[in-house]
XYZ file of C-alpha atoms in Angstrom:
540
model
C 48.552 98.165 109.496
C 51.767 96.022 108.399
C 50.116 96.334 104.583
C 49.805 100.493 105.314
C 53.458 100.582 106.193
C 54.370 98.733 103.733
C 52.501 100.384 101.183
C 54.029 104.060 102.821
C 57.326 102.351 102.624
C 57.157 101.566 99.232
C 55.875 105.306 98.398
C 58.861 106.797 100.102
C 61.493 104.555 98.009
C 59.883 105.555 94.933
C 60.026 109.367 95.471
C 63.510 109.137 97.346
C 64.629 107.206 93.892
C 62.791 109.566 91.692
C 64.932 112.691 93.323
C 67.511 111.008 93.107
C 67.271 110.646 89.426
C 66.479 114.227 89.115
C 68.991 115.112 90.878
C 71.855 113.195 88.980
C 70.188 114.484 86.087
C 70.396 117.565 86.442
C 73.870 117.278 88.216
C 75.257 115.840 84.822
C 73.271 118.649 82.701
C 75.111 120.559 84.543
C 78.282 119.373 84.111
C 77.434 118.560 80.367
C 76.595 122.302 79.895
C 79.854 123.426 82.168
C 81.662 121.946 80.146
C 81.241 123.852 77.337
C 79.767 120.657 75.178
C 76.483 121.529 74.265
C 76.410 124.001 71.793
C 72.714 123.310 71.038
C 69.362 123.286 72.321
C 69.989 122.534 75.765
C 67.876 120.571 78.771
C 70.185 123.205 81.340
C 68.244 125.747 83.450
C 68.897 129.463 82.743
C 71.650 129.771 84.913
C 74.261 127.665 87.294
C 74.467 129.387 90.803
C 77.864 130.726 91.570
C 79.577 129.642 95.028
C 79.454 133.054 95.888
C 78.040 136.559 94.643
C 80.482 137.983 95.811
C 84.219 137.813 93.945
C 87.554 139.316 95.046
C 90.524 139.463 92.558
C 93.546 140.265 94.560
C 97.652 141.346 93.555
C 96.919 142.029 89.908
C 97.751 144.868 87.664
C 94.349 146.200 87.039
C 94.203 147.894 82.987
C 92.092 150.711 81.795
C 92.710 152.111 78.687
C 94.246 155.489 80.541
C 96.187 153.441 83.149
C 97.185 151.293 85.113
C 98.080 149.922 88.808
C 98.371 147.074 90.930
C 95.261 146.863 92.705
C 92.225 144.598 94.163
C 89.032 144.611 92.701
C 86.229 143.366 94.743
C 83.128 142.192 92.681
C 79.223 142.174 94.287
C 76.328 140.663 92.595
C 77.951 141.427 88.851
C 79.156 144.678 89.745
C 82.846 146.225 90.575
C 82.404 148.106 94.051
C 85.945 148.675 94.783
C 89.673 148.406 92.695
C 92.155 149.746 95.023
C 95.259 148.231 97.175
C 94.606 145.967 99.991
C 90.959 145.663 100.055
C 89.957 143.332 103.109
C 86.788 140.898 103.040
C 84.651 138.505 104.322
C 85.008 135.009 104.287
C 82.248 134.549 101.932
C 83.868 135.720 99.189
C 85.573 134.194 96.547
C 88.973 134.629 95.886
C 91.261 134.911 92.372
C 95.116 135.813 93.105
C 96.094 137.445 90.045
C 100.170 138.560 91.268
C 101.991 138.540 88.428
C 99.302 138.749 85.623
C 96.907 141.644 83.921
C 93.556 142.189 85.153
C 91.798 144.312 82.225
C 87.929 144.555 81.484
C 86.756 141.400 79.108
C 86.599 142.340 75.596
C 83.714 143.388 73.304
C 83.921 142.096 69.704
C 81.896 145.031 67.240
C 81.535 142.955 64.187
C 80.334 139.176 64.022
C 77.684 136.729 62.306
C 76.063 134.014 64.247
C 73.143 131.875 63.223
C 73.642 133.994 60.155
C 72.052 132.689 56.834
C 72.450 132.213 53.474
C 68.758 131.869 52.352
C 69.556 131.348 48.891
C 71.848 128.407 49.309
C 69.695 127.232 52.545
C 72.750 127.208 54.895
C 73.291 128.521 58.033
C 76.695 129.235 60.183
C 77.634 126.713 61.868
C 78.105 129.079 65.461
C 75.021 130.295 66.850
C 73.945 132.431 69.928
C 75.314 130.184 72.745
C 77.966 127.895 71.083
C 79.776 130.932 69.436
C 79.304 132.662 72.480
C 81.007 129.628 74.497
C 84.007 130.518 72.188
C 84.158 134.050 73.070
C 84.200 133.674 76.388
C 86.941 130.811 76.361
C 89.137 133.381 74.652
C 88.235 136.882 76.791
C 86.184 138.014 74.726
C 82.469 139.077 77.159
C 80.417 140.565 74.827
C 79.623 141.195 71.147
C 77.451 143.118 68.838
C 75.767 141.202 65.932
C 74.533 141.842 62.505
C 70.876 141.769 62.148
C 69.624 141.200 58.709
C 66.313 142.256 57.813
C 63.921 139.961 56.532
C 62.726 140.158 52.749
C 64.117 144.052 53.931
C 61.721 144.162 56.810
C 63.923 145.156 60.139
C 61.138 145.016 62.426
C 60.739 141.159 61.421
C 64.691 140.851 61.798
C 64.886 141.943 64.544
C 62.074 139.732 66.252
C 63.743 136.804 64.992
C 67.236 137.669 66.050
C 66.043 138.335 69.703
C 64.799 134.662 69.453
C 67.932 133.804 67.983
C 69.645 135.012 70.779
C 67.302 133.830 73.941
C 70.316 130.568 74.240
C 72.553 133.450 74.667
C 75.551 133.011 77.555
C 77.323 136.303 77.770
C 75.871 139.620 76.931
C 75.051 141.279 73.840
C 74.163 144.060 71.776
C 72.886 144.223 67.752
C 73.842 145.918 64.346
C 70.790 146.052 61.626
C 71.651 145.651 57.820
C 69.725 147.895 55.503
C 69.190 145.936 52.350
C 66.281 148.986 50.753
C 64.793 152.322 50.663
C 60.855 152.781 51.494
C 59.018 154.507 54.419
C 58.771 151.178 56.449
C 62.627 151.240 56.344
C 62.881 154.531 57.447
C 60.078 154.585 60.841
C 61.653 151.168 61.438
C 64.659 152.769 62.184
C 63.365 155.324 63.851
C 61.443 152.499 66.144
C 64.518 150.418 66.812
C 66.791 153.383 67.579
C 64.301 154.650 70.404
C 62.455 151.504 71.569
C 64.555 148.875 71.036
C 68.357 150.220 71.736
C 69.837 150.015 68.204
C 72.188 152.556 67.208
C 73.871 151.732 64.024
C 73.094 150.462 60.708
C 75.414 148.936 58.550
C 75.023 149.348 54.671
C 76.500 147.017 51.613
C 78.611 148.494 48.997
C 78.766 144.614 47.585
C 76.987 141.544 47.011
C 75.125 143.004 43.858
C 72.063 141.541 43.414
C 71.852 140.168 46.993
C 72.035 142.892 49.702
C 74.104 146.053 47.930
C 72.927 149.118 47.880
C 73.683 152.134 45.795
C 74.935 155.947 46.252
C 71.022 157.249 46.303
C 70.368 154.231 49.096
C 73.508 155.618 50.783
C 72.621 159.274 50.936
C 69.213 158.624 52.117
C 70.769 156.026 55.069
C 73.165 158.768 55.967
C 70.940 161.516 56.988
C 68.031 159.449 58.883
C 71.499 157.893 60.448
C 72.089 161.463 61.262
C 68.882 162.723 62.375
C 68.164 159.778 64.671
C 72.146 159.426 66.479
C 72.650 156.552 64.781
C 76.232 155.366 64.013
C 76.272 155.035 59.820
C 78.510 151.908 58.913
C 79.756 150.371 55.704
C 80.631 147.633 54.125
C 83.131 149.018 51.643
C 83.834 147.092 48.257
C 82.619 148.492 45.025
C 79.840 145.906 44.100
C 79.516 146.428 40.244
C 83.368 146.177 39.678
C 83.356 142.764 42.308
C 80.751 141.419 40.024
C 82.653 142.173 36.555
C 85.423 141.019 38.159
C 83.872 137.465 38.739
C 82.833 137.409 35.212
C 86.190 137.482 34.142
C 88.022 135.381 36.521
C 85.429 132.701 34.987
C 86.045 133.760 31.915
C 89.555 132.928 32.778
C 88.574 129.589 33.875
C 89.616 130.553 37.244
C 86.819 128.519 39.551
C 89.059 127.686 42.142
C 89.442 129.961 45.792
C 92.228 131.647 44.444
C 89.598 133.517 41.835
C 88.252 134.865 44.543
C 90.776 137.909 46.045
C 91.484 138.095 42.089
C 87.987 139.025 41.300
C 87.941 142.332 44.403
C 91.587 143.292 44.553
C 92.147 146.588 47.193
C 91.598 149.077 44.945
C 87.820 148.390 45.142
C 87.759 148.416 48.255
C 89.760 151.547 48.436
C 87.299 153.053 45.802
C 84.058 151.835 48.040
C 85.517 153.448 50.963
C 86.663 156.898 49.646
C 83.051 157.236 48.270
C 81.623 156.113 51.010
C 83.330 158.997 53.026
C 83.207 161.907 50.797
C 78.840 161.063 50.891
C 79.479 160.516 54.894
C 81.657 164.230 54.656
C 78.705 165.571 51.790
C 75.834 164.911 54.957
C 77.849 165.703 58.163
C 77.257 162.022 59.625
C 79.917 159.902 61.160
C 80.746 157.100 59.333
C 82.582 153.048 60.689
C 84.329 151.400 58.144
C 84.232 148.259 59.349
C 86.237 145.277 58.517
C 89.372 147.569 56.872
C 91.725 144.868 55.320
C 93.841 147.048 52.829
C 96.223 149.349 52.625
C 94.337 151.542 50.185
C 91.190 151.217 52.317
C 92.838 152.461 55.858
C 94.931 155.596 53.507
C 91.454 156.943 52.636
C 90.370 156.781 56.633
C 93.523 158.084 57.775
C 93.235 160.984 55.378
C 89.556 162.164 56.121
C 90.494 161.895 59.789
C 93.875 163.987 59.443
C 90.898 166.478 57.498
C 89.133 165.979 60.472
C 86.313 163.964 59.687
C 84.420 161.552 62.584
C 85.656 158.289 60.802
C 86.133 155.504 62.582
C 88.332 152.156 60.815
C 87.691 148.483 62.208
C 90.595 145.959 60.983
C 90.164 142.071 62.030
C 91.790 139.622 63.427
C 92.401 137.667 60.154
C 93.882 141.074 57.917
C 95.980 141.887 60.843
C 97.104 138.573 61.349
C 96.914 136.296 58.126
C 98.135 136.740 54.113
C 96.172 135.679 50.743
C 99.014 132.624 50.468
C 96.787 129.992 51.876
C 94.309 131.215 48.718
C 96.521 129.472 46.541
C 96.774 126.387 48.613
C 96.677 123.107 46.757
C 94.015 121.622 48.729
C 90.506 122.449 48.022
C 89.436 122.336 51.934
C 92.782 124.007 53.069
C 92.113 126.735 50.806
C 88.688 127.458 50.923
C 88.209 128.066 54.771
C 90.535 131.491 54.034
C 87.688 132.965 51.829
C 85.892 136.107 53.336
C 85.075 139.609 51.999
C 86.992 141.647 51.890
C 89.707 139.249 50.735
C 92.548 138.854 53.096
C 95.281 140.708 51.144
C 98.832 139.925 50.113
C 101.819 139.798 52.320
C 103.051 143.904 52.999
C 99.207 144.568 54.002
C 98.236 143.019 57.079
C 102.039 144.866 58.493
C 100.688 147.909 57.481
C 97.142 147.481 58.775
C 99.018 146.218 62.489
C 101.074 150.078 61.826
C 97.826 151.915 61.261
C 96.330 150.476 64.432
C 99.482 150.875 66.199
C 99.910 154.771 65.608
C 96.288 155.450 66.005
C 94.893 155.504 62.302
C 92.742 152.529 63.091
C 90.798 152.417 66.446
C 89.973 148.930 67.136
C 89.556 145.346 66.449
C 87.112 142.975 65.455
C 86.657 139.924 64.155
C 83.947 139.355 61.569
C 83.729 136.242 62.895
C 81.216 134.326 60.824
C 81.974 130.255 60.885
C 81.365 127.367 57.871
C 82.496 123.828 58.467
C 84.130 122.267 55.447
C 80.832 120.193 54.036
C 79.246 123.965 53.691
C 82.791 125.472 52.231
C 82.518 122.880 49.255
C 79.574 123.906 48.342
C 81.415 126.217 45.675
C 83.930 123.576 44.795
C 83.158 124.069 41.249
C 82.776 128.022 41.470
C 84.055 130.060 43.778
C 81.345 132.376 43.690
C 79.233 129.791 45.793
C 82.365 129.360 48.369
C 80.004 130.910 51.848
C 82.242 133.673 52.645
C 83.408 134.046 56.707
C 85.961 132.987 58.877
C 86.140 132.616 63.007
C 87.685 134.540 65.215
C 85.905 135.005 68.196
C 87.932 133.196 70.143
C 91.034 133.582 68.766
C 90.840 137.839 68.785
C 92.251 138.351 72.122
C 95.362 136.541 72.410
C 96.064 137.090 68.334
C 95.917 140.963 69.330
C 97.972 140.462 72.123
C 100.633 138.515 70.902
C 100.795 140.107 67.759
C 100.670 143.974 68.990
C 102.024 143.875 72.527
C 104.635 141.011 72.621
C 105.763 142.804 69.786
C 106.215 145.990 71.468
C 103.593 147.819 68.697
C 101.696 148.512 71.107
C 101.214 149.014 75.577
C 98.683 147.316 77.668
C 96.962 150.114 78.006
C 96.948 150.228 74.384
C 95.602 146.700 74.345
C 92.515 147.428 76.495
C 91.521 150.678 74.542
C 91.310 148.723 71.098
C 90.092 144.784 72.667
C 87.279 146.590 74.604
C 87.006 150.563 75.259
C 87.179 152.162 72.052
C 84.192 149.732 71.216
C 82.483 151.255 73.694
C 82.496 154.260 73.408
C 82.022 154.404 70.126
C 78.468 152.389 70.506
C 77.636 154.684 74.056
C 78.343 152.013 76.639
C 80.890 153.290 78.422
C 81.955 152.907 81.457
C 79.119 150.196 82.064
C 81.316 147.875 79.662
C 85.081 148.488 78.461
C 86.342 149.694 82.181
C 87.133 148.215 85.507
C 85.850 150.873 87.734
C 83.431 151.244 90.334
C 79.972 150.532 88.810
C 80.996 148.946 85.545
C 80.063 145.629 85.157
C 82.258 142.396 86.050
C 83.069 141.740 82.964
C 87.022 140.787 83.740
C 90.122 138.894 82.302
C 93.216 137.784 83.597
C 95.731 137.182 81.149
C 99.274 135.316 82.293
C 101.881 137.474 79.781
C 104.097 134.296 80.436
C 101.663 131.904 79.800
C 101.402 130.461 76.299
C 98.982 129.576 73.492
C 98.446 127.017 70.656
C 95.230 127.813 68.749
C 94.026 124.584 66.902
C 90.534 123.179 65.767
C 90.524 120.555 67.825
C 90.689 122.438 70.688
C 88.713 125.453 70.169
C 85.108 125.556 71.258
C 83.582 126.781 67.595
C 81.602 123.853 65.943
C 83.600 124.429 62.883
C 85.807 121.940 61.781
C 88.179 124.173 60.712
C 90.225 126.756 61.874
C 92.327 129.262 59.975
C 94.549 130.375 62.274
C 95.436 126.447 62.421
C 98.364 125.250 64.739
C 99.298 129.343 65.754
C 101.314 129.518 68.502
C 101.809 132.641 70.904
C 102.582 134.050 73.987
C 100.252 135.506 76.526
C 97.359 133.572 77.843
C 93.649 134.438 78.944
C 93.454 131.952 81.964
C 90.144 133.324 83.803
C 87.187 135.147 82.521
C 84.605 136.971 84.237
C 81.189 137.719 82.783
C 78.831 138.970 84.942
C 80.777 138.545 88.031
C 80.334 134.662 87.430
C 83.390 133.234 86.531
C 83.118 131.258 83.231
C 86.401 130.126 82.230
C 88.809 128.681 84.385
C 91.409 126.085 84.349
C 91.005 125.562 80.839
C 87.294 124.560 81.812
C 83.925 126.873 80.203
C 81.172 127.445 82.872
C 78.536 128.753 80.694
C 74.402 127.743 80.351
C 72.277 128.731 77.300
C 69.750 131.952 78.890
C 72.464 134.093 81.185
C 73.562 136.189 78.438
C 71.734 139.812 78.462
C 70.552 142.069 75.993
C 72.969 145.315 76.258
C 70.506 148.333 74.594
C 73.211 151.163 73.373
C 71.520 154.519 73.336
C 71.696 156.825 70.655
C 74.157 160.159 69.916
C 77.780 159.008 71.136
C 80.669 161.252 71.564
C 81.105 160.785 67.826
C 77.832 163.504 67.009
C 79.378 166.094 69.960
C 79.653 169.156 68.527
C 78.261 168.055 64.875
C 75.385 170.181 65.063
C 77.751 173.898 65.272
C 79.146 172.112 62.023
C 75.908 172.045 61.011
C 75.557 175.714 62.124
C 78.773 176.678 60.226
C 78.441 175.634 56.690
C 75.262 176.954 56.811
C 76.797 180.704 57.820
C 79.680 180.396 54.908
C 77.333 179.483 51.900
C 76.558 183.046 51.573
C 73.388 182.346 50.070
C 70.494 182.357 48.987
C 71.829 185.742 47.373
C 68.892 188.528 47.434
C 68.745 190.362 43.580
C 65.661 192.572 42.611
C 63.224 191.261 40.672
C 63.168 191.649 36.643
C 60.502 193.721 36.051
C 59.898 193.359 32.290
């Protein structure tokens, strides 16, 4: 009997020890994930339970793109339930005091490249769908739209590959899809992606000759298909043939360093391609979205088209608004190379003009083109600027830099800030008001910004995996102190609380507001032709 009791006691102690170890292990893993340190595969669970599924943000100035008011915001189960002053709640609600601060929709970044591969070089961007999204949340962005690259031109294979990459997501995301060739399979897959997979935009590269560049014939075919599906056509607008010639010319001149990059693809080549894409879209009568507008040349083409009534969206990115190309002439290769991206960051004056265009509505929303490489990867082009991987960071910095450069400078209002960082993107890609608004029924993707706090950007403190930052040392006013994604506080007190698998894929329906009335324009065009002319047939 005594032996049996001892045996049972040992058993009990063993199981208690086992569960204690498991508990400590899980606690350690959660702290590890919550600290925002685990940016790769992790043993973390799919989610960390919140202390409450009810949340009240009290006393802040609630800002939407159309108005602002001092009000409380009440959230239940990830959805905004009520927005009004002096909301009274029960004791089991987590309360955040936002007095003296702005409560705004979380940012939506329309242009990112996470876990992007350059197959010919055998490299992949350093930020995946966990580390890049963790960085985004720390910077107040609660959703992004990433670009799917097809596999050998196959759209379905590309979509499936990115579905797999995104399994580790810690915030909501959507997809655009790139078109790099044209045949019946591509046309069919576009239709499947729109009707069954929640894709409503396709991107065409007019640059990168011999890799992903498409010609005018393919552009026309792609634009027509986009129009029929209600999907938005997007273009990377640079004249790829001329850029290729420019690169050859720089090499012949003995210019092999990073400065050869902007010299080989001047702004006039961006302007030409933007103009050509706009005219082809007008010929087809379909809306057009021009990504990463970096120059006065491109911006003026967009402004001219919009003035004539054409539906063209221009997307500047943070690097174009906040930087100039002087860094590309830096004597240290590592410093200069980190600024290489396409189209290039332009010379002084373009940045100011882009900010003015954003302020006056000539350009509509701000992205990042976040495509982060480390210094070792950038060094692959140390003897030839053509081999430097293109891309800069920005997914974490965008919201702070737009506030500092545009709102603090007095160029745009707080409501316009919400419009260019969140609401307009949600409208263009047909997910408003689920996203991009603080309204009853909207997803509880919310940020709290303190206009009196300051921020400093450094590679040591950022959450990207990159060892460099193109905004290194940049200081500014207006700090995002709290980020709420899906009703859960994920950034507070300078701490991240995120885990892989918590993000959701957001399907985006076709036929956004940009397509409203296009059919009437087609009818007017047909009626204006005065053709075919009826002619008597010749009897001879």
